[in-house]
Amino acid sequence: MTTTPRTGAPADTPPAIRTRTRAQARARRRDRRVYLRSHPLLFALLAATRRRPVRRLGRTLLVHDPAAYREALTALPLDRTAPRTTGGAARAALRGDGTVLFDQDGPAHRTDRRELAAALGTASVARLRTAWHPLLRAHLAPLTTATATATATATGDRTRTVDLVPLAQDLSGAVVRALLGCPAAPRPLASAAADAAAASVRSHLPGPRRPRAEAAAARAADRLRELLGPGADARSAMVAVAAVNTTVAALPRAVARCADADLWDQAADPALRPALVDELLRVTAASPVLPRVAAAAGSLGGCPVRSGDRLLLVARHAADAHRSDPDARTPAAPALAHLVFGAGPHACPGAGVARALLTDVLEALAPYRPVVTRARADRRAALPGWRVLTVGTTS
């Protein structure tokens, strides 16, 4: 069978399908840049080992298989306070005492989880939307015809663009502000939460540890807690860090995937939009690797696990983000797609808010069918993402 040189599709593939295949390949290539430019050694290692469900390298297990990934999060005892894990890093950076949620287990975790789930539940999304809708309209104003006409007349530039990174910062900051009742403006709050995460992330990812990293993380955490206001505890700071960093990482990447793959027809369709949101969140996998430590012996994917073994749970591969392109018409099964939010009692309680936020952004952008005009990866962010991601239309 002969294939076309650019897409690898059979030569007799209909032109529309060939065009879509090229668009998806373009979308994958651009999104891969955020990994290669933020943590190149880590993701080279993950790519090299992904063909085996579970791969042991010394005392570290790399877990790629969805069943083994789920088993690690739901059946294997984990040490949630171990150094260089999410819980351990959060406790150290935010100076928690068992109240940063990620380092908890048992009754204390269930209690805090119920409280947070209530604050992030369906009933609360409507209230949170009143916080982010004005910001969304303001940021997207340059795409509207009236605003664009005035801008083009003044500048002679007929390209209408919006940088989605400041938009994501403001939206996530507004959510945190509404959730925690803090006095800070959304952008400074988001910036402080991003700095706190960036200062601590190297302490729980593979690679050499930077000198004075813990002191820098502590200073960044103190700044964040100042902005959160009097009485802000480590759990509040952790909520802010998680909400801001996952949103700022995922939202621009999701829109870029939608634009590059030309999925705006699906984004514009109310019946398809929910499935497209799940698909885009699946392939972007905002937290692509979950570092954990085994607290007891066991087995994952047929590979023996010893107490103290370090686990790198690769959410990106478990959710098949590296092989299956987003398509609302043939979406992945929910059980697979939702693995990017974790599994079991420690699954992300903010998943519903993340879906609602991306839903509103896609709905607002769909009428303009914007394309990516500029993209620059963020090399210092805690999670793979863009420092600049500009989309625009031409009149």
Coordinates of N, CA and C in Angstrom, one line a residue, residues 123-234:
A123 N -23.1 22.8 42.3 CA -23.8 23.9 42.8 C -23.0 25.2 42.9
S124 N -21.7 25.0 43.1 CA -20.7 26.1 43.2 C -20.2 26.6 41.9
V125 N -20.3 25.8 40.8 CA -19.8 26.2 39.5 C -20.5 27.5 39.0
A126 N -21.8 27.6 39.2 CA -22.6 28.7 38.8 C -22.1 30.0 39.5
R127 N -21.7 29.9 40.7 CA -21.2 31.1 41.5 C -19.8 31.4 40.9
L128 N -19.0 30.4 40.7 CA -17.6 30.6 40.1 C -17.7 31.2 38.7
R129 N -18.7 30.9 38.0 CA -18.8 31.4 36.6 C -19.1 32.9 36.6
T130 N -19.8 33.4 37.6 CA -20.0 34.8 37.7 C -18.6 35.6 38.0
A131 N -17.7 34.8 38.5 CA -16.3 35.4 38.8 C -15.5 35.4 37.5
W132 N -15.6 34.4 36.7 CA -14.7 34.3 35.5 C -15.3 34.9 34.2
H133 N -16.7 34.9 34.1 CA -17.3 35.4 32.8 C -16.9 36.8 32.5
P134 N -16.9 37.8 33.4 CA -16.5 39.2 33.0 C -15.0 39.2 32.5
L135 N -14.1 38.5 33.2 CA -12.7 38.4 32.7 C -12.6 37.8 31.3
L136 N -13.4 36.8 31.1 CA -13.4 36.1 29.8 C -13.8 37.1 28.7
R137 N -14.9 37.8 28.9 CA -15.4 38.7 27.9 C -14.3 39.8 27.7
A138 N -13.7 40.3 28.8 CA -12.7 41.4 28.6 C -11.5 41.0 27.8
H139 N -11.0 39.8 28.1 CA -9.8 39.3 27.4 C -10.1 39.0 25.9
L140 N -11.3 38.5 25.6 CA -11.6 38.2 24.2 C -12.2 39.4 23.4
A141 N -12.3 40.5 24.0 CA -12.8 41.7 23.3 C -12.1 42.0 22.0
P142 N -10.7 41.8 22.0 CA -10.0 42.1 20.7 C -10.5 41.3 19.5
L143 N -11.2 40.2 19.8 CA -11.6 39.4 18.7 C -13.0 39.8 18.1
T144 N -13.7 40.7 18.9 CA -15.0 41.1 18.4 C -14.9 42.1 17.3
T145 N -15.9 42.1 16.4 CA -15.8 43.0 15.2 C -15.6 44.4 15.5
A146 N -16.4 45.0 16.5 CA -16.4 46.4 16.7 C -15.0 46.8 17.3
T147 N -14.5 46.0 18.3 CA -13.2 46.3 18.9 C -12.1 46.2 17.8
A148 N -12.2 45.1 17.0 CA -11.1 44.9 16.0 C -11.1 46.0 15.0
T149 N -12.3 46.5 14.6 CA -12.3 47.6 13.6 C -11.7 48.9 14.1
A150 N -11.9 49.2 15.4 CA -11.3 50.4 16.0 C -9.8 50.2 16.1
T151 N -9.3 49.0 16.5 CA -7.9 48.7 16.6 C -7.2 48.8 15.2
A152 N -7.9 48.2 14.2 CA -7.3 48.2 12.9 C -7.2 49.6 12.3
T153 N -8.2 50.4 12.6 CA -8.2 51.8 12.1 C -7.0 52.5 12.8
A154 N -6.8 52.3 14.1 CA -5.7 53.0 14.8 C -4.3 52.5 14.5
T155 N -4.2 51.3 14.2 CA -2.8 50.7 14.0 C -2.5 50.2 12.6
G156 N -3.5 50.1 11.8 CA -3.3 49.5 10.5 C -3.1 48.0 10.5
D157 N -3.2 47.4 11.6 CA -3.0 45.9 11.7 C -4.4 45.3 11.7
R158 N -4.7 44.4 10.7 CA -6.0 43.8 10.6 C -6.0 42.4 11.3
T159 N -5.0 42.0 12.0 CA -5.0 40.8 12.7 C -5.4 41.0 14.2
R160 N -6.4 40.2 14.6 CA -7.0 40.4 15.9 C -6.5 39.2 16.8
T161 N -5.7 39.5 17.9 CA -5.1 38.4 18.6 C -5.4 38.5 20.1
V162 N -5.3 37.4 20.8 CA -5.4 37.3 22.3 C -4.4 36.3 22.8
D163 N -3.6 36.7 23.8 CA -2.7 35.8 24.5 C -3.5 35.1 25.6
L164 N -3.5 33.8 25.5 CA -4.3 33.0 26.4 C -3.7 32.7 27.7
V165 N -2.4 33.0 27.8 CA -1.7 32.7 29.1 C -2.2 33.7 30.2
P166 N -2.2 35.1 29.9 CA -2.7 36.0 30.9 C -4.2 35.7 31.1
L167 N -4.9 35.3 30.1 CA -6.3 34.9 30.3 C -6.4 33.8 31.3
A168 N -5.6 32.7 31.2 CA -5.7 31.6 32.1 C -5.3 32.0 33.5
Q169 N -4.3 32.9 33.6 CA -3.9 33.4 34.9 C -5.0 34.1 35.6
D170 N -5.7 35.0 34.9 CA -6.8 35.8 35.5 C -7.9 34.9 35.9
L171 N -8.3 33.9 35.0 CA -9.4 33.0 35.3 C -9.1 32.2 36.5
S172 N -7.9 31.6 36.6 CA -7.6 30.8 37.7 C -7.5 31.6 39.0
G173 N -6.9 32.8 38.9 CA -6.8 33.6 40.1 C -8.2 34.0 40.6
A174 N -9.1 34.3 39.6 CA -10.5 34.6 40.0 C -11.2 33.5 40.7
V175 N -10.9 32.2 40.3 CA -11.5 31.1 40.9 C -11.0 30.9 42.3
V176 N -9.7 31.1 42.5 CA -9.1 30.9 43.8 C -9.6 32.0 44.7
R177 N -9.7 33.2 44.2 CA -10.2 34.4 45.0 C -11.6 34.1 45.5
A178 N -12.5 33.6 44.6 CA -13.9 33.3 45.0 C -14.0 32.1 45.9
L179 N -13.1 31.1 45.7 CA -13.2 29.9 46.6 C -12.7 30.3 48.0
L180 N -11.6 31.0 48.1 CA -11.0 31.3 49.4 C -11.4 32.6 50.1
G181 N -12.1 33.4 49.3 CA -12.4 34.7 49.9 C -11.3 35.6 50.2
C182 N -10.2 35.5 49.4 CA -9.0 36.3 49.6 C -9.1 37.7 49.0
P183 N -8.4 38.7 49.5 CA -8.5 40.0 49.0 C -7.7 40.4 47.7
A184 N -6.7 39.5 47.4 CA -5.8 39.8 46.3 C -6.5 39.8 44.9
A185 N -5.9 40.6 44.0 CA -6.4 40.6 42.6 C -6.0 39.3 42.0
P186 N -6.8 38.9 40.9 CA -6.5 37.6 40.3 C -5.1 37.4 39.8
R187 N -4.6 38.4 39.0 CA -3.2 38.2 38.4 C -2.1 38.1 39.4
P188 N -2.0 39.0 40.4 CA -0.9 38.8 41.4 C -1.0 37.4 42.1
L189 N -2.3 37.0 42.4 CA -2.5 35.8 43.1 C -2.0 34.6 42.3
A190 N -2.4 34.6 41.0 CA -1.9 33.6 40.1 C -0.4 33.6 40.0
S191 N 0.2 34.7 39.9 CA 1.7 34.8 39.7 C 2.4 34.2 41.0
A192 N 1.8 34.5 42.1 CA 2.4 34.0 43.4 C 2.3 32.5 43.5
A193 N 1.1 32.0 43.1 CA 0.9 30.5 43.1 C 1.8 29.8 42.1
A194 N 2.0 30.4 40.9 CA 2.9 29.9 40.0 C 4.4 29.9 40.5
D195 N 4.8 31.0 41.1 CA 6.1 31.0 41.6 C 6.4 30.0 42.7
A196 N 5.4 29.8 43.6 CA 5.5 28.8 44.7 C 5.7 27.4 44.1
A197 N 4.9 27.1 43.1 CA 5.0 25.8 42.5 C 6.4 25.6 41.8
A198 N 6.8 26.6 41.0 CA 8.0 26.5 40.3 C 9.2 26.4 41.2
A199 N 9.1 27.0 42.4 CA 10.3 27.0 43.3 C 10.4 25.6 44.0
S200 N 9.3 24.9 44.1 CA 9.4 23.6 44.8 C 9.4 22.4 43.9
V201 N 9.1 22.5 42.6 CA 8.9 21.4 41.7 C 10.2 20.6 41.5
R202 N 11.3 21.2 41.5 CA 12.6 20.5 41.2 C 12.9 19.6 42.4
S203 N 12.3 19.8 43.6 CA 12.6 18.9 44.7 C 12.0 17.6 44.6
H204 N 11.0 17.4 43.7 CA 10.4 16.0 43.6 C 10.3 15.5 42.1
L205 N 11.2 16.1 41.2 CA 11.3 15.5 39.9 C 12.8 15.0 39.8
P206 N 13.0 14.0 38.9 CA 14.3 13.5 38.7 C 15.3 14.6 38.3
G207 N 16.5 14.4 38.7 CA 17.6 15.4 38.2 C 18.3 15.9 39.5
P208 N 19.3 16.7 39.2 CA 20.1 17.3 40.3 C 19.3 18.3 41.1
R209 N 19.5 18.4 42.4 CA 18.8 19.3 43.2 C 19.5 20.7 43.2
R210 N 18.8 21.7 43.1 CA 19.4 23.1 43.1 C 19.7 23.5 44.5
P211 N 20.9 24.2 44.6 CA 21.2 24.8 45.9 C 20.2 25.8 46.4
R212 N 19.9 25.7 47.7 CA 19.0 26.6 48.3 C 17.6 26.6 47.8
A213 N 17.2 25.5 47.1 CA 15.9 25.3 46.5 C 14.8 25.4 47.6
E214 N 15.0 24.7 48.8 CA 14.0 24.7 49.8 C 13.8 26.1 50.3
A215 N 14.8 26.9 50.5 CA 14.7 28.3 51.0 C 13.9 29.1 50.0
A216 N 14.2 29.0 48.7 CA 13.4 29.7 47.7 C 12.0 29.3 47.7
A217 N 11.7 28.0 47.9 CA 10.3 27.6 47.9 C 9.6 28.1 49.1
A218 N 10.3 28.2 50.2 CA 9.6 28.7 51.5 C 9.3 30.2 51.3
R219 N 10.2 31.0 50.7 CA 9.9 32.4 50.4 C 8.7 32.6 49.5
A220 N 8.7 31.8 48.5 CA 7.6 31.9 47.5 C 6.3 31.5 48.2
A221 N 6.3 30.5 49.0 CA 5.1 30.1 49.8 C 4.6 31.2 50.7
D222 N 5.6 31.8 51.4 CA 5.2 32.9 52.3 C 4.5 34.1 51.6
R223 N 5.1 34.4 50.4 CA 4.5 35.5 49.6 C 3.0 35.1 49.2
L224 N 2.8 33.9 48.8 CA 1.5 33.4 48.4 C 0.5 33.5 49.6
R225 N 1.0 33.1 50.8 CA 0.1 33.1 51.9 C -0.2 34.6 52.4
E226 N 0.7 35.5 52.2 CA 0.4 36.9 52.4 C -0.7 37.4 51.5
L227 N -0.7 37.0 50.3 CA -1.7 37.4 49.3 C -3.1 36.8 49.7
L228 N -3.0 35.5 50.2 CA -4.3 34.9 50.5 C -5.0 35.5 51.7
G229 N -4.2 36.3 52.5 CA -4.9 37.0 53.6 C -4.7 36.4 54.9
P230 N -5.0 37.1 56.0 CA -4.9 36.6 57.4 C -5.6 35.3 57.6
G231 N -4.9 34.4 58.3 CA -5.5 33.1 58.6 C -5.4 32.0 57.5
A232 N -4.8 32.4 56.4 CA -4.6 31.4 55.3 C -3.6 30.3 55.8
D233 N -4.1 29.1 55.7 CA -3.3 27.9 56.1 C -2.6 27.2 54.9
A234 N -1.9 26.2 55.2 CA -1.2 25.4 54.2 C -2.2 24.8 53.2

